[in-house]
Coordinates of C-alpha atoms in Angstrom, one line a residue:
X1 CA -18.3 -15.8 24.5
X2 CA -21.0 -16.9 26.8
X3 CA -22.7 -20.0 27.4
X4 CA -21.8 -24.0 26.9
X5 CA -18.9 -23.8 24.2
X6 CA -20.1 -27.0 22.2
X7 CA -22.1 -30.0 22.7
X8 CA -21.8 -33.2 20.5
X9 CA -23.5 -36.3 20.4
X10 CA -22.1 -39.9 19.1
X11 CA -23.3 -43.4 19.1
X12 CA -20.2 -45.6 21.1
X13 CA -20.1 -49.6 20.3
X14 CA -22.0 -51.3 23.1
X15 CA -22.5 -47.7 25.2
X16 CA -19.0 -47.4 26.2
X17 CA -17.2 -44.4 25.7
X18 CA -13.2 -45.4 26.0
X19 CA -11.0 -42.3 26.9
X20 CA -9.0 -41.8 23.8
X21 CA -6.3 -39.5 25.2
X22 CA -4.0 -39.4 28.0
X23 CA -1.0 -37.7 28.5
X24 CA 1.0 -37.2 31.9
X25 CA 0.1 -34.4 34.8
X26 CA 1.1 -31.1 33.7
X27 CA 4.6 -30.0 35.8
X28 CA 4.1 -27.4 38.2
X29 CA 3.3 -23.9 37.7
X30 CA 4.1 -22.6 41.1
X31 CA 7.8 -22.9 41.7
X32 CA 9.3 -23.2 45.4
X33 CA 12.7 -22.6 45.4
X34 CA 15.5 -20.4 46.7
X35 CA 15.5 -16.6 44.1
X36 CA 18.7 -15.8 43.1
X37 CA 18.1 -12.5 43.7
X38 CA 18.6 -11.1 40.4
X39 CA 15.9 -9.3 39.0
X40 CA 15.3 -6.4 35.6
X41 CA 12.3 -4.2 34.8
X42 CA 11.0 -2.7 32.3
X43 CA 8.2 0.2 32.4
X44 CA 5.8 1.3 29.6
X45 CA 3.2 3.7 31.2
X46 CA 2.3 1.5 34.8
X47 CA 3.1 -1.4 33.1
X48 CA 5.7 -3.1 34.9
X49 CA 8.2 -5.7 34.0
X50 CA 10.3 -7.8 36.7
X51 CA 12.3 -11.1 35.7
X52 CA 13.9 -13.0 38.6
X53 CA 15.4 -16.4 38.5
X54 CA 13.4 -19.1 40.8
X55 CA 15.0 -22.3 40.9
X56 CA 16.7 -22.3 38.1
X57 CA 13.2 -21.2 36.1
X58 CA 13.0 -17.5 34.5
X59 CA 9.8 -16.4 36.2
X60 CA 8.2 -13.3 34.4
X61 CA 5.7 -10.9 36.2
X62 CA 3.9 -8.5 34.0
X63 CA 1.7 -5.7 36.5
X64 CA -0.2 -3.0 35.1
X65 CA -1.8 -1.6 31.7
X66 CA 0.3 -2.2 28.3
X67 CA 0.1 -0.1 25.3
X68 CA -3.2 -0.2 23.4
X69 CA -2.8 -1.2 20.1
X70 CA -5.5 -1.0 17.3
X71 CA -6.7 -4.2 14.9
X72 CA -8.3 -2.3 11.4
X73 CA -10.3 -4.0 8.7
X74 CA -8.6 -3.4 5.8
X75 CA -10.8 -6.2 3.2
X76 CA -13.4 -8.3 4.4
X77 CA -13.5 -12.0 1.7
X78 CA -17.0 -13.3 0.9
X79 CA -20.4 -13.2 -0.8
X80 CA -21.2 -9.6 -1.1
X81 CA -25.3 -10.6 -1.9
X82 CA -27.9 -12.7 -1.2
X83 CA -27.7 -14.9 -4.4
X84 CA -25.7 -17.6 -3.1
X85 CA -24.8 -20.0 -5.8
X86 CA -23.0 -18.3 -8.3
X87 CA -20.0 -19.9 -7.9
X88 CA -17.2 -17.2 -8.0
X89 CA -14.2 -17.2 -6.0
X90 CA -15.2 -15.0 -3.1
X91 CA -18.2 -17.1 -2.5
X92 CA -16.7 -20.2 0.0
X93 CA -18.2 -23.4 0.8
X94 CA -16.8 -23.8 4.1
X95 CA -13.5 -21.9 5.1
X96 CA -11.3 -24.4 7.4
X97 CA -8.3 -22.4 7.7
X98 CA -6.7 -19.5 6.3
X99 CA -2.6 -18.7 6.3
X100 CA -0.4 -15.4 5.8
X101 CA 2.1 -16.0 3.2
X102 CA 4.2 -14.4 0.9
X103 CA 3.8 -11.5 -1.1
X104 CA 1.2 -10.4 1.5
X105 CA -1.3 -12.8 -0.3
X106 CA -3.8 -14.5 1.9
X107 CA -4.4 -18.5 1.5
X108 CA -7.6 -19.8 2.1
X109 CA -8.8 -23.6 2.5
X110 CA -12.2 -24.9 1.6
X111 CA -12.9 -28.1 2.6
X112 CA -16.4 -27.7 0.7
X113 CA -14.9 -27.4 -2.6
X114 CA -11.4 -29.3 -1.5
X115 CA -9.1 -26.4 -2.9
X116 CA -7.3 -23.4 -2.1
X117 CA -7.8 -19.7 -2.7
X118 CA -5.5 -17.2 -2.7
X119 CA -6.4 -13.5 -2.5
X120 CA -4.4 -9.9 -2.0
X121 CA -4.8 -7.7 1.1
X122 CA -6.8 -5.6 -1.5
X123 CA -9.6 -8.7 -1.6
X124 CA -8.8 -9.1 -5.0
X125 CA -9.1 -13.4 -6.1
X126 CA -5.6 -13.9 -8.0
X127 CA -5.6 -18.2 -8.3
X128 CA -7.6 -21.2 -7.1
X129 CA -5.5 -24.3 -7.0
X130 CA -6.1 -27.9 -5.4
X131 CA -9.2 -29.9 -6.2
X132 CA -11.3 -33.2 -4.0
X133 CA -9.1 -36.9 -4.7
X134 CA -6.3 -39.0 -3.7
X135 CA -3.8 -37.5 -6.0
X136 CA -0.4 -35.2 -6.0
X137 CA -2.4 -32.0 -5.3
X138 CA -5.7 -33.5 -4.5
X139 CA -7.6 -33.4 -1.0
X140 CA -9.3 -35.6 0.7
X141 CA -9.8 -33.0 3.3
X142 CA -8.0 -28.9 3.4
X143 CA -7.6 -29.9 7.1
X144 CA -5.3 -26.6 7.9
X145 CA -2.8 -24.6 6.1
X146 CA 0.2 -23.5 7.4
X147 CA 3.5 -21.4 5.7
X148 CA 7.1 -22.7 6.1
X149 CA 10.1 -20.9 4.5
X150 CA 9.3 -21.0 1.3
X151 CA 6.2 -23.5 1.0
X152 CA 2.7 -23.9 1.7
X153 CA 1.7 -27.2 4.1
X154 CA -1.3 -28.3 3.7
X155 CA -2.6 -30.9 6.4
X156 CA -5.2 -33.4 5.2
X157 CA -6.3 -35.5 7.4
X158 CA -8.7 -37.5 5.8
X159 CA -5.9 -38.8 3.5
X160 CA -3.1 -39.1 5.9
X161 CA -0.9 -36.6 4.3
X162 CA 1.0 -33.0 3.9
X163 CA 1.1 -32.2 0.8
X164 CA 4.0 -29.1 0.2
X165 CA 2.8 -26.4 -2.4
X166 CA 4.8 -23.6 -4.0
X167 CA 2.5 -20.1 -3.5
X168 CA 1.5 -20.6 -7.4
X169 CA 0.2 -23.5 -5.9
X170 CA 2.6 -25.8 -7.7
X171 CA 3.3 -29.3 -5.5
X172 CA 6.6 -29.6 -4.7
X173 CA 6.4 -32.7 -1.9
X174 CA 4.4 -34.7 0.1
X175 CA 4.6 -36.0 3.6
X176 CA 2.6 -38.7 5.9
X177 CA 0.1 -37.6 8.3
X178 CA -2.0 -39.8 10.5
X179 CA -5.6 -39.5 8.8
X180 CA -9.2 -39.8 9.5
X181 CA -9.0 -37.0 12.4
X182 CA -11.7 -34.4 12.5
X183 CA -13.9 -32.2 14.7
X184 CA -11.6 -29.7 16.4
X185 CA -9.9 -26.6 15.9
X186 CA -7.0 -28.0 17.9
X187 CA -6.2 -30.7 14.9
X188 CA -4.3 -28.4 12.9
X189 CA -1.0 -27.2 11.8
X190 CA 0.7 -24.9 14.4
X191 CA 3.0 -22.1 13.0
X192 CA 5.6 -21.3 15.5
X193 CA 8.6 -19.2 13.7
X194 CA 9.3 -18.3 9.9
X195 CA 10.5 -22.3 8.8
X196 CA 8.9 -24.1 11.9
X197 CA 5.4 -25.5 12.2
X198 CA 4.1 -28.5 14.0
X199 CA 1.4 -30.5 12.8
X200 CA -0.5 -32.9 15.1
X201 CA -0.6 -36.7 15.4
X202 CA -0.9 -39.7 17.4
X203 CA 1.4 -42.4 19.4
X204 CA 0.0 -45.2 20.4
X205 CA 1.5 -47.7 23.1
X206 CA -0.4 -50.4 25.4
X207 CA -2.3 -47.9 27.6
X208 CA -3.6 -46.2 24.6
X209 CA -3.1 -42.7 22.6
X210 CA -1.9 -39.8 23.0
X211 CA -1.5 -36.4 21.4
X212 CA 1.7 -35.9 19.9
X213 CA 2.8 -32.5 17.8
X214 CA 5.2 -33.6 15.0
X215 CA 8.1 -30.6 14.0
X216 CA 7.7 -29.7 10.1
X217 CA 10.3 -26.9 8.7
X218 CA 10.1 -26.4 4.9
X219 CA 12.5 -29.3 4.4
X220 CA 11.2 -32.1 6.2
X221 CA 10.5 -32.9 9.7
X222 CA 12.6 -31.8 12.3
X223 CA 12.4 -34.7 14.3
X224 CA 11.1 -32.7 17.6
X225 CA 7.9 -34.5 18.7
X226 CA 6.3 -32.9 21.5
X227 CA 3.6 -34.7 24.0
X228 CA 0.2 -33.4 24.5
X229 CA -0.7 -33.6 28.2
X230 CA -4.3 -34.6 30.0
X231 CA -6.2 -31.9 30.8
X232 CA -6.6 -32.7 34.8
X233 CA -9.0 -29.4 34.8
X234 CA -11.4 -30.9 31.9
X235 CA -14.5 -29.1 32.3
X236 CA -16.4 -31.2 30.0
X237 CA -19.1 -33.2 30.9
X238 CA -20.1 -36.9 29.1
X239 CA -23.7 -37.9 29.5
X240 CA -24.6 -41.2 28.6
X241 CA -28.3 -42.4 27.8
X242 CA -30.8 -44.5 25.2
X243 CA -28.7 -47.4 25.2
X244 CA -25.3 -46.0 24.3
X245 CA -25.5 -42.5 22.8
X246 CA -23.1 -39.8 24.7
X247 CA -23.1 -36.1 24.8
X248 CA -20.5 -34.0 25.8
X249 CA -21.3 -30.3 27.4
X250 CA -18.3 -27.9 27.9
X251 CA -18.9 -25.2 30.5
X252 CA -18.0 -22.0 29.2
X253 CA -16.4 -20.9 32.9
X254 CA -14.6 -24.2 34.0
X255 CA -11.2 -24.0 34.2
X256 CA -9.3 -25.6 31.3
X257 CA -5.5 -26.5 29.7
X258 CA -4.7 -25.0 26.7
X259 CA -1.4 -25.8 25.2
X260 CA 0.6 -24.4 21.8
X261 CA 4.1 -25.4 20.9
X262 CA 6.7 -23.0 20.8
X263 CA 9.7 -22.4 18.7
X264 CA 12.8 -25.0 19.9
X265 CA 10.6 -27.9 20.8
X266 CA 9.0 -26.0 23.8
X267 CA 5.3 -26.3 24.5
X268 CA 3.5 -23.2 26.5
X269 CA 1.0 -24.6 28.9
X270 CA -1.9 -23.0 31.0
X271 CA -4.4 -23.4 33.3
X272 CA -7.3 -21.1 32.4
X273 CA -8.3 -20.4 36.1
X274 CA -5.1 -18.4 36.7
X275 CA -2.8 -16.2 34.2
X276 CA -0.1 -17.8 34.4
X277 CA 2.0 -19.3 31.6
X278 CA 4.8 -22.0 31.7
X279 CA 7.1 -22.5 28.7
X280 CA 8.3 -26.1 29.2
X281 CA 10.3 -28.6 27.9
X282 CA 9.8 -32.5 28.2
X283 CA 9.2 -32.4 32.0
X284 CA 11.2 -29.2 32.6
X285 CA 9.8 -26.0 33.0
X286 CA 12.2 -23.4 31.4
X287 CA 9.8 -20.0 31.9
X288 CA 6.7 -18.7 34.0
X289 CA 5.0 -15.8 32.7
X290 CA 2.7 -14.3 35.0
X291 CA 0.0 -11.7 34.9
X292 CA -1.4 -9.5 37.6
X293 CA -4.9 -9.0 36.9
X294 CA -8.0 -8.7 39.6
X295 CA -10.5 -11.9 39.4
X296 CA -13.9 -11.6 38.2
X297 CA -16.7 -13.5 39.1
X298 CA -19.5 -15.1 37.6
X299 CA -22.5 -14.1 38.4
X300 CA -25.8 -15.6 38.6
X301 CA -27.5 -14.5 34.8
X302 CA -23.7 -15.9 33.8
X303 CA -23.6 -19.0 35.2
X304 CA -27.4 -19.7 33.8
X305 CA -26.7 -18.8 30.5
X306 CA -23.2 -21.0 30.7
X307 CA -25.5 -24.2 31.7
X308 CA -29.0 -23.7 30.1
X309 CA -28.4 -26.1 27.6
X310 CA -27.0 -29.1 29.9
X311 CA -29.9 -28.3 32.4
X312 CA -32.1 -28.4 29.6
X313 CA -30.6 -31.7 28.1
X314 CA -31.0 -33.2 32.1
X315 CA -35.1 -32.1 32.1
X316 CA -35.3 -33.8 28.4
X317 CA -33.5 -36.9 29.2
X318 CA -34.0 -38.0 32.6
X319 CA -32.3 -41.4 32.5
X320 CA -29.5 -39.6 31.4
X321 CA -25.9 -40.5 33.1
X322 CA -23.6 -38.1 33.3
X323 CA -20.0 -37.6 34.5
X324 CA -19.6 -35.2 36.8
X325 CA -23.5 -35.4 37.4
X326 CA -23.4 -31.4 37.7
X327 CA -21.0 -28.8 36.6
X328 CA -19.3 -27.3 39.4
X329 CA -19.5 -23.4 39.9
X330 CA -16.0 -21.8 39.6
X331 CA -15.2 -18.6 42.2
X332 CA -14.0 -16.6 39.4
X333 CA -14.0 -16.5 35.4
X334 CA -10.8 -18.1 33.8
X335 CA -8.7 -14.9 32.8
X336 CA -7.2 -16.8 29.5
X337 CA -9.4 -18.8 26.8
X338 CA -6.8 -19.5 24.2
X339 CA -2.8 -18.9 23.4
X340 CA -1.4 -18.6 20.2
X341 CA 2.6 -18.5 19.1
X342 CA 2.8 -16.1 16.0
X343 CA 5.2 -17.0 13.2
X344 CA 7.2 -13.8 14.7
X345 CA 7.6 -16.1 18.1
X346 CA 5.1 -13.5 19.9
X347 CA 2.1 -15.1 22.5
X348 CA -1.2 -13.8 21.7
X349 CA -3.2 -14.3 24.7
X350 CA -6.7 -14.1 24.7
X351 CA -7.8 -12.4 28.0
X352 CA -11.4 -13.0 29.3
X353 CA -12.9 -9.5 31.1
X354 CA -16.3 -9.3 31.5
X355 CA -16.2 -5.9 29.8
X356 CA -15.2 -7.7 26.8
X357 CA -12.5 -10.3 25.3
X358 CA -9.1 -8.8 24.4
X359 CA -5.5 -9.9 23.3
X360 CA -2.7 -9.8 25.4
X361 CA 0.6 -9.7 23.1
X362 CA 3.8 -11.2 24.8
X363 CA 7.6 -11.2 23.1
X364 CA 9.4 -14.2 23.3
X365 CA 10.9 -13.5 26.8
X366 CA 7.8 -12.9 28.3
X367 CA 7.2 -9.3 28.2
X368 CA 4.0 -7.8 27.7
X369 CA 3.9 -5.5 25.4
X370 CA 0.5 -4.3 24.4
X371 CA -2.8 -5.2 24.7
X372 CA -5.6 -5.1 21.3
X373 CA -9.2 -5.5 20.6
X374 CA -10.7 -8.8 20.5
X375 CA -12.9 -10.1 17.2
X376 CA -14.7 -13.3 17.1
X377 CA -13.9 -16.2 14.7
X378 CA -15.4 -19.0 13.3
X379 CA -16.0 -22.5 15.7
X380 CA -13.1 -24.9 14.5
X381 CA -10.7 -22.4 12.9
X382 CA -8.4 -20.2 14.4
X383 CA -6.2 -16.5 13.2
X384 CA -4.1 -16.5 11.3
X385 CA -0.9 -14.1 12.8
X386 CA 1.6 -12.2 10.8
X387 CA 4.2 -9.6 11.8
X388 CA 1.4 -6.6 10.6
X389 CA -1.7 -8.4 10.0
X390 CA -4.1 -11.1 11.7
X391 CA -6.4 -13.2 9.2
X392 CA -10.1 -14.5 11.2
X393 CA -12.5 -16.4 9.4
X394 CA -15.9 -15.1 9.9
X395 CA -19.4 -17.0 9.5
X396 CA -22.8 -14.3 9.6
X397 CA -26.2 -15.0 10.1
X398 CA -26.7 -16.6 7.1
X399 CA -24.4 -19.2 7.7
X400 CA -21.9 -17.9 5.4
X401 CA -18.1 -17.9 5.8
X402 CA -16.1 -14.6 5.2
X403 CA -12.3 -14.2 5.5
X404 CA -11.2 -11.0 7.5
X405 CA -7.9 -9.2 7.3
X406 CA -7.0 -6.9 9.8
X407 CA -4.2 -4.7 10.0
X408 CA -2.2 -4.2 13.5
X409 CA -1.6 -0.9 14.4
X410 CA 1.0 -0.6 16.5
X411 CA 1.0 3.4 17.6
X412 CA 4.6 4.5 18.9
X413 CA 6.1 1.4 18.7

């Protein structure tokens, strides 16, 4: 993944461009406090496990090189020629989000065609249900899908909903959503454990809104709402110019948060620049997990491929305003791009090495445990994680979505 990761242009009301979320400064990563003295390891290879107690924080410090394990193709979901237009089921308008559930069938939401697919590990199309309006089973938008106990959610937010289906696609419930969201991967349903997902929404108070993620188990919500916070590393860049239009430039290699709730009402938080991971609750940080790895840096072909298109918007647009005026150079790559809390409580951690993205897979109490090949996925969706298979969706060269199941394999373990 080189380069800007997205640039978007909007038209703000009389060429203002309020901020539209806030949240409080992220608590401390670096804990100064007296060790306890306490400490375990673990060894796999020269991977290296010590936990000590800091404070009155678990602090995790993975060194060394985990087990490999191996991600297989087993079925690959889509138009198998060029004919597009022939309107069978493996041929998708536009995939949003696919989900694991049971049976080992694979869910898939098109927000083209405003209905769900569901397919076996084999590739095979067993049903279609769902279909575009406002009623029980209807979309106004297949937002994100998501598995709790027993039920598929579906997040729609267009209509402001949940909607709760059985896997023959039956409905079975609905629940309110705020609506009229869209443009991110990050407005979604996060699966954290077997019966425990959160969905995102909004708060809004006198200083404005911020990002909230709402607890769902197959019954109802759980009534855990965890905060988003304010990225104070935001590495984007607004540029305003004509009278009122903005852009918005991401640089690839600025440093970043990236947040995913955890199982319990935790939240795990990180800043890119640094692999280091705290599992927090409220303002309380409960766990750092760190990882020892040697810094890269960018160099100068890098960096000019990571701003080419912001240096090219400042030579088209010269009365351009933009905030910072220029991107600032980091000394290193970020180590992490994105997290991920599997259904099975694991962290996937996706590493940045300039020989190549990877995972990084963590159990619950911070252990790494292995490490597995990296596959790119679609802009605005995410994988899907199981206990032995990961779901990406796929778009090729023509602009077409596929659906990819992979199967972990695990070696010895």
């Amino acid at each position: 993944m080189t380069g800007q990761r997205g640039c978007v242009a909007v038209r703000m009301p009389g060429g203002s461009c309020p901020r539209a979320v806030r949240g409080k400064v992220l608590v401390a990563l670096v804990v100064t406090a007296a060790c306890d003295q306490r400490a375990s390891t673990s060894e796999a290879g020269d991977l290296v496990t010590t936990f000590d107690t800091v404070g009155g924080v678990v602090r995790v410090t993975n060194t060394g090189a985990p087990p490999r394990w191996g991600l297989t193709r087993i079925v690959s979901v889509g138009p198998k020629t060029l004919a597009v237009g022939d309107g069978g089921p493996e041929e998708f308008g536009m995939v949003s989000s696919a989900a694991l559930g049971p049976g080992n069938e694979v869910f898939v939401g098109d927000r083209h065609y405003m209905e769900v697919r569901v397919f076996g590990l084999d590739g095979r199309h067993l049903r279609t249900f769902g279909r575009g309006g406002e009623g029980p089973g209807e979309f106004g938008d297949v937002t994100s899908l998501a598995w709790v106990g027993d039920r598929l959610l579906a997040l729609d937010l267009v209509a402001g909903r949940i909607t709760e289906f059985s896997s023959a696609g039956e409905v079975l419930g609905q629940r309110t959503a705020p609506g009229r969201w869209g443009g991110s991967e990050a407005l979604r349903l996060y699966p954290v454990a077997f019966d425990e997902a959160y969905s995102v929404g909004a708060s809004f108070d006198a200083d404005g809104m911020s990002v909230v993620y709402v607890g769902q188990t197959g019954r109802g919500e759980t009534g855990d709402t965890l905060r988003g916070r304010e990225d104070p590393w935001d590495g984007t860049i607004a540029c305003e110019y004509n009278g009122g239009w903005l852009s918005f430039f991401e640089i690839v290699y600025s440093p970043k948060l990236v947040q995913h709730p955890g199982p319990g009402a935790v939240m795990y938080e990180a800043r890119t620049g640094t692999y280091r991971i705290a599992v927090t609750r409220g303002e309380d940080t409960l766990r750092i997990i760190d990882r020892v790895l040697p810094a890269e840096g960018v160099t100068d072909e890098e960096w000019a491929s990571a701003t080419e298109r912001f240096e090219t918007f400042l030579r088209d647009t010269p009365g351009a305003d933009c905030e910072p005026r220029r991107p600032a150079r980091p000394a290193a790559k970020p180590f992490v791009n994105e997290i991920f809390v599997a259904p099975d409580s694991r962290l996937w951690v996706e590493v940045i090495r300039s020989a190549g993205h990877r995972w990084e897979v963590f159990d619950p109490d911070g252990r790494l445990l292995a490490s597995a090949p990296f596959h790119e996925w679609k802009r605005h969706s995410v994988p899907a994680f199981g206990a032995a298979h990961i779901v990406t969706i796929r778009r090729d060269s023509l602009d077409l979505d596929h659906v990819d199941v992979w199967r972990i394999e695990r070696g010895g373990e």
